[in-house]
PDB file of C-alpha atoms in Angstrom:
ATOM      1  CA  MET W   1     -13.454   9.946   5.080  1.00  0.00           C
ATOM      2  CA  ASN W   2     -11.774   7.073   3.268  1.00  0.00           C
ATOM      3  CA  LYS W   3     -13.878   4.225   1.910  1.00  0.00           C
ATOM      4  CA  VAL W   4     -12.598   0.647   2.264  1.00  0.00           C
ATOM      5  CA  GLU W   5     -13.728  -2.182  -0.031  1.00  0.00           C
ATOM      6  CA  LEU W   6     -12.812  -5.799   0.619  1.00  0.00           C
ATOM      7  CA  ASN W   7     -12.727  -8.417  -2.105  1.00  0.00           C
ATOM      8  CA  GLN W   8     -11.095 -11.846  -2.137  1.00  0.00           C
ATOM      9  CA  GLY W   9      -7.365 -11.153  -1.772  1.00  0.00           C
ATOM     10  CA  GLU W  10      -7.830  -7.399  -2.303  1.00  0.00           C
ATOM     11  CA  ILE W  11      -8.100  -4.351  -0.074  1.00  0.00           C
ATOM     12  CA  LYS W  12      -9.142  -1.162  -1.870  1.00  0.00           C
ATOM     13  CA  LEU W  13      -8.999   2.274  -0.253  1.00  0.00           C
ATOM     14  CA  ASN W  14     -10.744   5.204  -1.929  1.00  0.00           C
ATOM     15  CA  PHE W  15      -9.293   8.442  -0.579  1.00  0.00           C
ATOM     16  CA  SER W  16     -11.573  11.478  -0.439  1.00  0.00           C
ATOM     17  CA  SER W  17      -8.842  13.839   0.796  1.00  0.00           C
ATOM     18  CA  PRO W  18      -5.069  13.746   1.319  1.00  0.00           C
ATOM     19  CA  THR W  19      -4.580  12.725   4.950  1.00  0.00           C
ATOM     20  CA  PRO W  20      -1.109  13.816   6.096  1.00  0.00           C
ATOM     21  CA  GLY W  21       1.188  11.890   8.394  1.00  0.00           C
ATOM     22  CA  LYS W  22       1.737   8.262   9.247  1.00  0.00           C
ATOM     23  CA  LEU W  23      -1.542   6.290   9.291  1.00  0.00           C
ATOM     24  CA  SER W  24      -1.902   2.708  10.473  1.00  0.00           C
ATOM     25  CA  PHE W  25      -4.136   0.351   8.527  1.00  0.00           C
ATOM     26  CA  THR W  26      -6.495   0.488  11.520  1.00  0.00           C
ATOM     27  CA  ASP W  27      -6.589   4.327  11.238  1.00  0.00           C
ATOM     28  CA  LEU W  28      -7.482   3.902   7.561  1.00  0.00           C
ATOM     29  CA  GLY W  29     -10.544   1.816   8.482  1.00  0.00           C
ATOM     30  CA  ILE W  30      -9.246  -1.592   7.432  1.00  0.00           C
ATOM     31  CA  LYS W  31     -11.021  -4.216   9.511  1.00  0.00           C
ATOM     32  CA  GLN W  32      -9.617  -7.407  11.022  1.00  0.00           C
ATOM     33  CA  GLU W  33     -11.376  -9.641   8.466  1.00  0.00           C
ATOM     34  CA  ALA W  34      -9.077  -8.174   5.784  1.00  0.00           C
ATOM     35  CA  SER W  35      -5.934  -9.228   7.636  1.00  0.00           C
ATOM     36  CA  ASN W  36      -6.045 -12.930   6.682  1.00  0.00           C
ATOM     37  CA  LEU W  37      -4.269 -13.506   3.385  1.00  0.00           C
ATOM     38  CA  GLU W  38      -5.343 -16.982   2.313  1.00  0.00           C
ATOM     39  CA  GLY W  39      -2.934 -18.424  -0.212  1.00  0.00           C
ATOM     40  CA  GLY W  40      -0.377 -15.716   0.567  1.00  0.00           C
ATOM     41  CA  VAL W  41      -1.558 -13.219  -2.050  1.00  0.00           C
ATOM     42  CA  LEU W  42      -2.382  -9.555  -1.443  1.00  0.00           C
ATOM     43  CA  ARG W  43      -3.529  -6.834  -3.802  1.00  0.00           C
ATOM     44  CA  LEU W  44      -3.662  -3.448  -2.113  1.00  0.00           C
ATOM     45  CA  VAL W  45      -5.256  -0.627  -4.132  1.00  0.00           C
ATOM     46  CA  PHE W  46      -5.066   3.062  -3.195  1.00  0.00           C
ATOM     47  CA  ASP W  47      -7.505   5.085  -5.317  1.00  0.00           C
ATOM     48  CA  LEU W  48      -6.298   8.688  -5.085  1.00  0.00           C
ATOM     49  CA  GLU W  49      -8.655  10.091  -7.723  1.00  0.00           C
ATOM     50  CA  GLY W  50     -10.815  12.167  -5.374  1.00  0.00           C
ATOM     51  CA  ILE W  51      -8.155  13.745  -3.155  1.00  0.00           C
ATOM     52  CA  GLY W  52      -7.915  17.160  -4.791  1.00  0.00           C
ATOM     53  CA  GLU W  53      -4.934  19.453  -4.168  1.00  0.00           C
ATOM     54  CA  HIS W  54      -2.138  17.661  -2.309  1.00  0.00           C
ATOM     55  CA  SER W  55       1.592  17.269  -1.728  1.00  0.00           C
ATOM     56  CA  TYR W  56       3.273  13.891  -1.435  1.00  0.00           C
ATOM     57  CA  TYR W  57       5.521  13.110   1.512  1.00  0.00           C
ATOM     58  CA  GLN W  58       9.226  13.438   0.629  1.00  0.00           C
ATOM     59  CA  ILE W  59       9.548   9.640   0.414  1.00  0.00           C
ATOM     60  CA  PRO W  60       6.071   8.085   0.228  1.00  0.00           C
ATOM     61  CA  THR W  61       6.318   5.032   2.478  1.00  0.00           C
ATOM     62  CA  ILE W  62       4.234   1.913   2.947  1.00  0.00           C
ATOM     63  CA  GLU W  63       5.120  -0.625   5.620  1.00  0.00           C
ATOM     64  CA  LEU W  64       3.320  -3.931   5.875  1.00  0.00           C
ATOM     65  CA  ALA W  65       3.783  -5.976   9.026  1.00  0.00           C
ATOM     66  CA  TYR W  66       2.698  -9.586   9.310  1.00  0.00           C
ATOM     67  CA  GLU W  67       2.472 -12.069  12.169  1.00  0.00           C
ATOM     68  CA  GLU W  68       4.502 -14.839  10.542  1.00  0.00           C
ATOM     69  CA  ASN W  69       8.241 -14.816   9.907  1.00  0.00           C
ATOM     70  CA  MET W  70       8.309 -15.019   6.107  1.00  0.00           C
ATOM     71  CA  LYS W  71      11.289 -16.453   4.275  1.00  0.00           C
ATOM     72  CA  GLU W  72      10.844 -14.407   1.117  1.00  0.00           C
ATOM     73  CA  THR W  73       8.147 -12.095  -0.200  1.00  0.00           C
ATOM     74  CA  HIS W  74       7.826 -10.626  -3.679  1.00  0.00           C
ATOM     75  CA  TRP W  75       6.491  -7.061  -4.033  1.00  0.00           C
ATOM     76  CA  SER W  76       5.439  -5.079  -7.057  1.00  0.00           C
ATOM     77  CA  CYS W  77       4.055  -1.514  -7.090  1.00  0.00           C
ATOM     78  CA  GLU W  78       2.305   0.200  -9.989  1.00  0.00           C
ATOM     79  CA  PHE W  79       1.055   3.742 -10.316  1.00  0.00           C
ATOM     80  CA  ASN W  80      -1.481   4.350 -13.094  1.00  0.00           C
ATOM     81  CA  GLY W  81      -0.534   1.045 -14.714  1.00  0.00           C
ATOM     82  CA  LYS W  82       3.242   1.650 -14.779  1.00  0.00           C
ATOM     83  CA  LYS W  83       5.542  -0.423 -12.583  1.00  0.00           C
ATOM     84  CA  ILE W  84       7.402   1.909 -10.228  1.00  0.00           C
ATOM     85  CA  LEU W  85       8.960  -0.596  -7.800  1.00  0.00           C
ATOM     86  CA  GLU W  86       9.722  -4.300  -7.668  1.00  0.00           C
ATOM     87  CA  LYS W  87      11.524  -5.952  -4.806  1.00  0.00           C
ATOM     88  CA  LEU W  88      12.223  -9.247  -3.116  1.00  0.00           C
ATOM     89  CA  ASP W  89      12.256  -9.070   0.664  1.00  0.00           C
ATOM     90  CA  HIS W  90      14.162 -11.722   2.575  1.00  0.00           C
ATOM     91  CA  GLN W  91      13.134 -13.170   5.953  1.00  0.00           C
ATOM     92  CA  GLY W  92      11.238 -11.109   8.456  1.00  0.00           C
ATOM     93  CA  HIS W  93       7.956  -9.882   9.884  1.00  0.00           C
ATOM     94  CA  SER W  94       7.591  -6.717   7.794  1.00  0.00           C
ATOM     95  CA  THR W  95       8.386  -5.053   4.486  1.00  0.00           C
ATOM     96  CA  VAL W  96       9.036  -1.370   3.888  1.00  0.00           C
ATOM     97  CA  LEU W  97       8.297   0.057   0.439  1.00  0.00           C
ATOM     98  CA  LEU W  98       9.929   3.416  -0.307  1.00  0.00           C
ATOM     99  CA  LEU W  99       8.374   5.074  -3.338  1.00  0.00           C
ATOM    100  CA  ASN W 100       9.889   7.737  -5.567  1.00  0.00           C
ATOM    101  CA  ARG W 101       7.805  10.892  -5.182  1.00  0.00           C
ATOM    102  CA  LYS W 102       9.036  12.401  -8.467  1.00  0.00           C
ATOM    103  CA  VAL W 103       8.084   9.277 -10.459  1.00  0.00           C
ATOM    104  CA  ILE W 104       4.584   9.279  -8.932  1.00  0.00           C
ATOM    105  CA  LYS W 105       4.160  13.009  -9.578  1.00  0.00           C
ATOM    106  CA  ASP W 106       5.259  12.578 -13.216  1.00  0.00           C
ATOM    107  CA  LEU W 107       2.705   9.772 -13.737  1.00  0.00           C
ATOM    108  CA  GLU W 108      -0.226  11.654 -12.213  1.00  0.00           C
ATOM    109  CA  GLN W 109      -3.292  12.222 -14.361  1.00  0.00           C
ATOM    110  CA  HIS W 110      -6.342  14.441 -13.952  1.00  0.00           C
ATOM    111  CA  HIS W 111      -8.916  11.650 -14.156  1.00  0.00           C
ATOM    112  CA  GLU W 112      -7.316   8.582 -12.526  1.00  0.00           C
ATOM    113  CA  ASN W 113      -4.577   8.091  -9.946  1.00  0.00           C
ATOM    114  CA  THR W 114      -4.277   4.579  -8.602  1.00  0.00           C
ATOM    115  CA  LEU W 115      -1.433   3.000  -6.649  1.00  0.00           C
ATOM    116  CA  VAL W 116      -1.539  -0.816  -6.704  1.00  0.00           C
ATOM    117  CA  ILE W 117       0.661  -3.042  -4.565  1.00  0.00           C
ATOM    118  CA  HIS W 118       0.915  -6.758  -5.253  1.00  0.00           C
ATOM    119  CA  ALA W 119       2.450  -9.083  -2.663  1.00  0.00           C
ATOM    120  CA  GLN W 120       3.227 -12.768  -2.977  1.00  0.00           C
ATOM    121  CA  PHE W 121       4.014 -14.552   0.291  1.00  0.00           C
ATOM    122  CA  PRO W 122       5.408 -18.100   0.356  1.00  0.00           C
ATOM    123  CA  GLN W 123       2.414 -19.176   2.515  1.00  0.00           C
ATOM    124  CA  SER W 124      -0.813 -17.807   3.970  1.00  0.00           C
ATOM    125  CA  ALA W 125      -0.191 -14.727   6.089  1.00  0.00           C
ATOM    126  CA  LYS W 126      -1.927 -12.482   8.597  1.00  0.00           C
ATOM    127  CA  LEU W 127      -1.367  -8.724   8.424  1.00  0.00           C
ATOM    128  CA  ASN W 128      -0.750  -6.809  11.633  1.00  0.00           C
ATOM    129  CA  LEU W 129      -3.075  -3.849  11.010  1.00  0.00           C
ATOM    130  CA  GLU W 130      -1.774  -1.751  13.929  1.00  0.00           C
ATOM    131  CA  GLN W 131       1.853  -1.980  12.781  1.00  0.00           C
ATOM    132  CA  SER W 132       1.151  -1.677   9.038  1.00  0.00           C
ATOM    133  CA  PHE W 133       1.037   1.917   7.859  1.00  0.00           C
ATOM    134  CA  ILE W 134       1.207   4.384   5.009  1.00  0.00           C
ATOM    135  CA  HIS W 135       2.764   7.836   4.871  1.00  0.00           C
ATOM    136  CA  LEU W 136       1.827   9.249   1.470  1.00  0.00           C
ATOM    137  CA  PHE W 137       1.050  12.936   2.081  1.00  0.00           C
ATOM    138  CA  LYS W 138       2.648  15.811   3.956  1.00  0.00           C
TER     139      LYS W 138
END
């Protein structure tokens, strides 16, 4: 079972096993109180340290859907402290982040594996937890 921790502007998921397939944020155990992003800032942390043997999905994917139509959002992804993706998303209700499986695999360590996503919205936002999902493992 995954453990969810909520802090101001941060959602942290501690994975205990690699759960295959497409999982909504609701499936992951993220509660409605985490969906309000006051000030338009989000830090999403996936702690993969305890997952054991696993295989990443061919293109690890994270999609975040939000209620508001945002003009521009800035996204940054890090794996074990190294930036692996940075993008500016223009106008819409969702953002899709496609991660490079080989880069993640090359950065893996035995003692710590953490994927961190930073998002900067132009205003406060509300995540749609049913339509937001991850697909990290096959």
